[in-house]
Short mmCIF file of C-alpha atoms and ligand atoms in Angstrom, two decimals:
data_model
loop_
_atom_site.label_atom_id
_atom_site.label_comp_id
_atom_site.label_asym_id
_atom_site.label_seq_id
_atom_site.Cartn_x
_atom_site.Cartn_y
_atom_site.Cartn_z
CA UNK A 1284 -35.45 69.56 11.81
CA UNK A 1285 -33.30 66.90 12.41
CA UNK A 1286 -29.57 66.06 13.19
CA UNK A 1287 -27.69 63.08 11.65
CA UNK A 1288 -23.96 62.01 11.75
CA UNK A 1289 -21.43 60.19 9.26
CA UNK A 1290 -18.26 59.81 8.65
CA UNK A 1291 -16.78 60.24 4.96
CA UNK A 1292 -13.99 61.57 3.11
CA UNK A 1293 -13.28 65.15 2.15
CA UNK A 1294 -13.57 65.53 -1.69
CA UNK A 1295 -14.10 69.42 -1.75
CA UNK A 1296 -14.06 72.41 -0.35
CA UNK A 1297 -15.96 75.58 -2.00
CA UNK A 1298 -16.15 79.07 -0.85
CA UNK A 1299 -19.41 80.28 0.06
CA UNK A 1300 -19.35 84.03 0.53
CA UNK A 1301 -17.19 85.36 2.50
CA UNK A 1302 -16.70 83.27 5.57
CA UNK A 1303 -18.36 79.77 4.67
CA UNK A 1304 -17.81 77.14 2.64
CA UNK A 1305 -19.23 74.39 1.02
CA UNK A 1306 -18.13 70.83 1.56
CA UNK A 1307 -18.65 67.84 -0.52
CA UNK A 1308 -17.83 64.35 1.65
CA UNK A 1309 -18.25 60.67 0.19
CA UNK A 1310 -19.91 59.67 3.43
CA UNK A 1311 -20.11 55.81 4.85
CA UNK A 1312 -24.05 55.57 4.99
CA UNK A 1313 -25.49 58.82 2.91
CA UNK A 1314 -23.14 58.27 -0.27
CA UNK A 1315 -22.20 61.99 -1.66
CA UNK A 1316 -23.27 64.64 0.63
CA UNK A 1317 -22.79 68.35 0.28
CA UNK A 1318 -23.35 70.53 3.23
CA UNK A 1319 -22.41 73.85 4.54
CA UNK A 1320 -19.39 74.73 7.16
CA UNK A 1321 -20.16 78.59 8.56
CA UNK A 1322 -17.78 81.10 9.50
CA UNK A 1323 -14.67 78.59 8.47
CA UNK A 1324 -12.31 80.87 6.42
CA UNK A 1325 -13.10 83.55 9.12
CA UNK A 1326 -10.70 82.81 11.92
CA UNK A 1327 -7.81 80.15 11.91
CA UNK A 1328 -10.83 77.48 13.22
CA UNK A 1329 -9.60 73.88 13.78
CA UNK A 1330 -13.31 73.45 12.37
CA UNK A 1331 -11.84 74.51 9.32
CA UNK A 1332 -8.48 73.14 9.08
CA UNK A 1333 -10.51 69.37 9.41
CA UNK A 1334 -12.37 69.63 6.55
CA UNK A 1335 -9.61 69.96 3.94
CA UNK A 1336 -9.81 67.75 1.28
CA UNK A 1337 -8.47 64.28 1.76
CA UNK A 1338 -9.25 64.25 5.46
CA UNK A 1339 -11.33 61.23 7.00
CA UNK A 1340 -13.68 62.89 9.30
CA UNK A 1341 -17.13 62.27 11.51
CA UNK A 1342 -19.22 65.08 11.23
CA UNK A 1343 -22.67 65.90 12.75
CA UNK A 1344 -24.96 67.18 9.91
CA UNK A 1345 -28.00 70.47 11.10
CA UNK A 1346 -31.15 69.44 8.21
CA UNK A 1347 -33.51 71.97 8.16
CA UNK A 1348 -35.89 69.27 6.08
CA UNK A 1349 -35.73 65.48 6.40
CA UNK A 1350 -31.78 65.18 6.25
CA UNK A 1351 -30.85 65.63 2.79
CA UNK A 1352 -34.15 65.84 0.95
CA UNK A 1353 -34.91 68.76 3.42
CA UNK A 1354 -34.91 72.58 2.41
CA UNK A 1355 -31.36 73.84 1.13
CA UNK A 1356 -28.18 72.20 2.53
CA UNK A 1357 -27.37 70.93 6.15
CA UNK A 1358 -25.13 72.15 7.93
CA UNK A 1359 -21.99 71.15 9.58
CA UNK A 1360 -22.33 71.69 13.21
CA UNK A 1361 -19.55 69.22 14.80
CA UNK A 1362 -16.26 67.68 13.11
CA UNK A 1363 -13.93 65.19 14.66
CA UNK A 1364 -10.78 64.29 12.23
CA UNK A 1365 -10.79 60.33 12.16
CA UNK A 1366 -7.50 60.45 9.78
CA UNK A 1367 -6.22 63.72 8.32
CA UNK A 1368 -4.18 61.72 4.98
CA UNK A 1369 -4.02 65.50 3.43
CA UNK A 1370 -1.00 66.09 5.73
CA UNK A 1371 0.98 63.90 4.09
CA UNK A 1372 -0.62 63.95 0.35
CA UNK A 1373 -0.55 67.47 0.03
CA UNK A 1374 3.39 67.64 0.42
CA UNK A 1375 3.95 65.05 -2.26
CA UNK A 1376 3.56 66.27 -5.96
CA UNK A 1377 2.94 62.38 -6.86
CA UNK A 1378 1.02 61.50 -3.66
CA UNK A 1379 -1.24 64.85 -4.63
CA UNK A 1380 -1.68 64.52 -8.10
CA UNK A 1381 -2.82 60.84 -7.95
CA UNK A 1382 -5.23 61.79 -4.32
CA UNK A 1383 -6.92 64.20 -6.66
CA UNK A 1384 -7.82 62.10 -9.30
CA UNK A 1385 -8.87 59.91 -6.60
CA UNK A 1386 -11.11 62.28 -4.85
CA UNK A 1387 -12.74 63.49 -8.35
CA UNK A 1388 -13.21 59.47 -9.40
CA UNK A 1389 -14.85 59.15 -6.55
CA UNK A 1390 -17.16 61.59 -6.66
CA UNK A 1391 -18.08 60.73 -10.66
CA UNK A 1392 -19.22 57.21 -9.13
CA UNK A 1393 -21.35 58.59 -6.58
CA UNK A 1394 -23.08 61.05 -8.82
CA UNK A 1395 -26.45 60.46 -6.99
CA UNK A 1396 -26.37 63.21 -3.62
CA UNK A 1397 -27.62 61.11 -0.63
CA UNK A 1398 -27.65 57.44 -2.08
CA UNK A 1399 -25.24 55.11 -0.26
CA UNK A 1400 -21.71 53.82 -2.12
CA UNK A 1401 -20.45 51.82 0.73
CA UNK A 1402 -18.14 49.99 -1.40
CA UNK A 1403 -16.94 53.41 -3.40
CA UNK A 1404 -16.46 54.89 0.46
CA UNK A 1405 -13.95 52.06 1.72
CA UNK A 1406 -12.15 51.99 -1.84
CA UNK A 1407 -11.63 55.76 -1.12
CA UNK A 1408 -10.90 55.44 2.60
CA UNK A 1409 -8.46 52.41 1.68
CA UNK A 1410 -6.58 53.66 -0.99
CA UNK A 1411 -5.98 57.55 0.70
CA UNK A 1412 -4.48 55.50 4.01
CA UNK A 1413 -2.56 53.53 1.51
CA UNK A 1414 -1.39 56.81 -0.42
CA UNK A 1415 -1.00 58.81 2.42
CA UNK A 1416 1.64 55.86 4.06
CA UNK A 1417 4.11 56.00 0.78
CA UNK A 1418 4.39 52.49 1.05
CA UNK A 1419 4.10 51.97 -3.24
CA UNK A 1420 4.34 54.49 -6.11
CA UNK A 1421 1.72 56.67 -5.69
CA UNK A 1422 0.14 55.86 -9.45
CA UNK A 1423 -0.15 52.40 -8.38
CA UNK A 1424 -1.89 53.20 -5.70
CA UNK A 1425 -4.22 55.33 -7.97
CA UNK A 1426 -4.88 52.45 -10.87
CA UNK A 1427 -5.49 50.35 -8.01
CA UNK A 1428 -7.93 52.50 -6.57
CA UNK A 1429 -9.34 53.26 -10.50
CA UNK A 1430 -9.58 49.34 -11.33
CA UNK A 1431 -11.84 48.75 -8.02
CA UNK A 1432 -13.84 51.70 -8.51
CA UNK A 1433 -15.10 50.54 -11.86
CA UNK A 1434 -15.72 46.75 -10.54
CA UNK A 1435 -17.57 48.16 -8.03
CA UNK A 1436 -19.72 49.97 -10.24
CA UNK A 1437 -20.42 47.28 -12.27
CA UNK A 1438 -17.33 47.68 -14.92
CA UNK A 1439 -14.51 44.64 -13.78
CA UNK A 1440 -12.36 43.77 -16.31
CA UNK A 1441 -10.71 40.85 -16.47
CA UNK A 1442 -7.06 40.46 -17.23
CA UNK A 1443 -6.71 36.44 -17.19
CA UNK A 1444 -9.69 34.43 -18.67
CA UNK A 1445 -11.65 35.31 -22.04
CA UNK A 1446 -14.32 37.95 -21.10
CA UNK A 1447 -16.79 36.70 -23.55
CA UNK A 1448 -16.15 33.24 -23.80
CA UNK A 1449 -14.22 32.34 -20.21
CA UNK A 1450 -11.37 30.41 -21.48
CA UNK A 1451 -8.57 30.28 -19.17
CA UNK A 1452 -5.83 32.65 -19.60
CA UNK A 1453 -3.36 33.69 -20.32
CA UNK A 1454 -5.01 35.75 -23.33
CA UNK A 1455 -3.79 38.60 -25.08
CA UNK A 1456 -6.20 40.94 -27.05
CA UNK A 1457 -7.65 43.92 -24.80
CA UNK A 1458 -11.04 44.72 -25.75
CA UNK A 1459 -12.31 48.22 -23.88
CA UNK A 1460 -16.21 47.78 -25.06
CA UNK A 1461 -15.72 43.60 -23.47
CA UNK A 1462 -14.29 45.02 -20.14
CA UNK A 1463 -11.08 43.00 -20.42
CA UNK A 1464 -8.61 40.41 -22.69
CA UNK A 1465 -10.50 38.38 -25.28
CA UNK A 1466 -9.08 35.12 -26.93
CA UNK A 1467 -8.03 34.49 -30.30
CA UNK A 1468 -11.44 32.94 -30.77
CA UNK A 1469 -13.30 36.04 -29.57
CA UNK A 1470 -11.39 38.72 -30.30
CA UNK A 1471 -12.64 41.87 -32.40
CA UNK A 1472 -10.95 44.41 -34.27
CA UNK A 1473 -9.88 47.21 -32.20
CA UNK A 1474 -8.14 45.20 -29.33
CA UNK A 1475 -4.96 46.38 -27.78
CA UNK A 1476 -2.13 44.00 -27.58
CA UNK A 1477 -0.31 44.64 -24.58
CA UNK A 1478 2.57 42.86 -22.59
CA UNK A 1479 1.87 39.94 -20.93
CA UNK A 1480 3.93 40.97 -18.04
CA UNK A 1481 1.20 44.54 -18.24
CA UNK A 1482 -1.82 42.57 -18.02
CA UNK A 1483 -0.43 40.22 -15.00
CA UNK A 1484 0.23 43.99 -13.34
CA UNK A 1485 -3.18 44.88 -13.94
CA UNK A 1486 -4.91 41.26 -12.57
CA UNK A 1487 -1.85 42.16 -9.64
CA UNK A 1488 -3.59 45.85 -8.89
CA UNK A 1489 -7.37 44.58 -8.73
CA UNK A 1490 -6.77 41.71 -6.58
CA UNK A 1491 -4.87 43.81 -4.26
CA UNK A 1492 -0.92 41.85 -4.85
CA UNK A 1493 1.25 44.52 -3.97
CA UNK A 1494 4.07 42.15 -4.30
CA UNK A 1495 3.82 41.69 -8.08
CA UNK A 1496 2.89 45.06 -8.74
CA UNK A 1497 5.63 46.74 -6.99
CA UNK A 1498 8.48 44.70 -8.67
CA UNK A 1499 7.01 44.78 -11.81
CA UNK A 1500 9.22 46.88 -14.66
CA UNK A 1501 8.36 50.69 -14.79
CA UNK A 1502 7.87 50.35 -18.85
CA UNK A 1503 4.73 47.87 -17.59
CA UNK A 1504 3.66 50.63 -15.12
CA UNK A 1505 3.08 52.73 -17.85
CA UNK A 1506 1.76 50.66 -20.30
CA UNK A 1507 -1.05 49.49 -17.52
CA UNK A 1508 -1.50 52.95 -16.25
CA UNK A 1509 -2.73 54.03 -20.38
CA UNK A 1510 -4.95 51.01 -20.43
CA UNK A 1511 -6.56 51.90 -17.19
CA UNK A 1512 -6.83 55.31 -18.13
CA UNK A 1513 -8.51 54.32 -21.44
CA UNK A 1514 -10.65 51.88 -19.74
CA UNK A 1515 -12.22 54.74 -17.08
CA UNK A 1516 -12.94 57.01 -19.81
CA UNK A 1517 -14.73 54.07 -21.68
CA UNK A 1518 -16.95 53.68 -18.93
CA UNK A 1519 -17.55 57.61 -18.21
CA UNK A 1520 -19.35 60.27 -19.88
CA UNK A 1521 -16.35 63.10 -19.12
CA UNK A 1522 -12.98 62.22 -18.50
CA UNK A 1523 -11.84 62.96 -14.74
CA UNK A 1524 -9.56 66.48 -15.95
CA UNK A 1525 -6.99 65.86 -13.43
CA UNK A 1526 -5.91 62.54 -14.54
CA UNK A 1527 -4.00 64.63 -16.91
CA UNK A 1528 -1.70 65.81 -14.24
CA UNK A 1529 -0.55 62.14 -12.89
CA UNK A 1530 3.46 61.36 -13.19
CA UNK A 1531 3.43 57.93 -14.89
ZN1 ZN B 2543 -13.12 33.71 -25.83
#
């Protein structure tokens, strides 16, 4: 038996009979974890109320078995709230809609229960502060988030220099299967050919300049916000369903 703590991010919250549920948390140091929260949809808990989706929270984990190889899931036994971001994401149709596809992006990239993401895990914690504070459009904040996840994972695309050859930008043709522009040199058929002033908002988003990408034209918003889109189903097996429900 053994007890372990973390802290991670709320991605779900399933009911489990009729008083329990289980959670699934993007945790700093075990990567995706699922584990059990008893009697929470009993009583009016505080227990409960912390482990809502979107909330940043340090949990103690109950194993039964070696933590999470052991024998069925560990349990919660002790939450703190570090940041509860749901409060304000959960009252915004745009904040929501983008946190979700957040949350379920997240959880794609750390497929493997138990293996660390450290990098996913502060993407996630980052971009839910920066979400949850209003400060840009909330689908900014979500390509953002989308653009990182996939460099983390080993998919960054480049939006400046050739991605096959490395000649210096600008360059225009958008290849999905190069991960990025490709020069009139390298380019294949099949590339997109979008505004210059959409792939400076993209380079803007992954390198983290608010500046550009907040003042950029909406028409460019959108125009990124496909290409992104395109680009994460590229790279996964399923699309994430509730991109489908982002404003753009
Ligand atoms: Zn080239």
């Amino acid at each position: 038996m053994s007890l372990f703590r973390d802290d991670g991010v709320v991605l779900r919250a399933q009911k489990l009979g009729e008083a329990d549920r289980i959670i699934t948390l993007l945790t700093r140091h075990h990567g995706r974890v699922r584990a059990v929260a008893r009697g929470v949809r009993k009583t009016k808990s505080k227990f409960g109320a912390r482990l809502e989706p979107f909330s940043h929270v340090d949990v103690q984990f109950f194993s039964r078995g070696s933590e999470l190889l052991g024998r069925g899931l560990p349990l919660c036994t002790q939450v703190e709230t570090i940041a509860p971001y749901g409060g304000s994401i959960v009252t915004d149709y745009g904040r929501y809609t983008a946190g979700t596809a957040m949350l379920e992006t997240a959880e794609r990239f750390a497929e493997n229960e138990g293996e660390p993401a450290v990098q996913q895990y502060l993407l996630l914690v980052g971009g839910l502060r920066t979400l949850a504070a209003g400060l840009h459009e909330s689908h900014l904040v979500l390509d953002a988030f989308l653009l990182r996840s996939l460099a983390v994972n080993g998919y960054g695309a480049s939006f400046t220099d050739c991605a096959k050859c490395g000649l210096d930008g600008p360059n225009r043709f958008f290849s999905l299967p190069a991960g990025g522009v490709l020069c009139g040199d390298c380019r294949v058929p099949g590339c997109a050919v979008p505004s210059p002033e959409t792939l400076v908002l993209l380079g803007a988003l992954l390198s983290g300049d608010w500046r550009t990408a907040d003042s950029c034209e909406p028409r460019y918003w959108r125009e990124g916000s496909g290409l992104v889109a395109a680009y994460l189903q590229w790279h996964l097996e399923r699309g994430i369903r509730s991109m489908r429900y982002v404003e753009k």
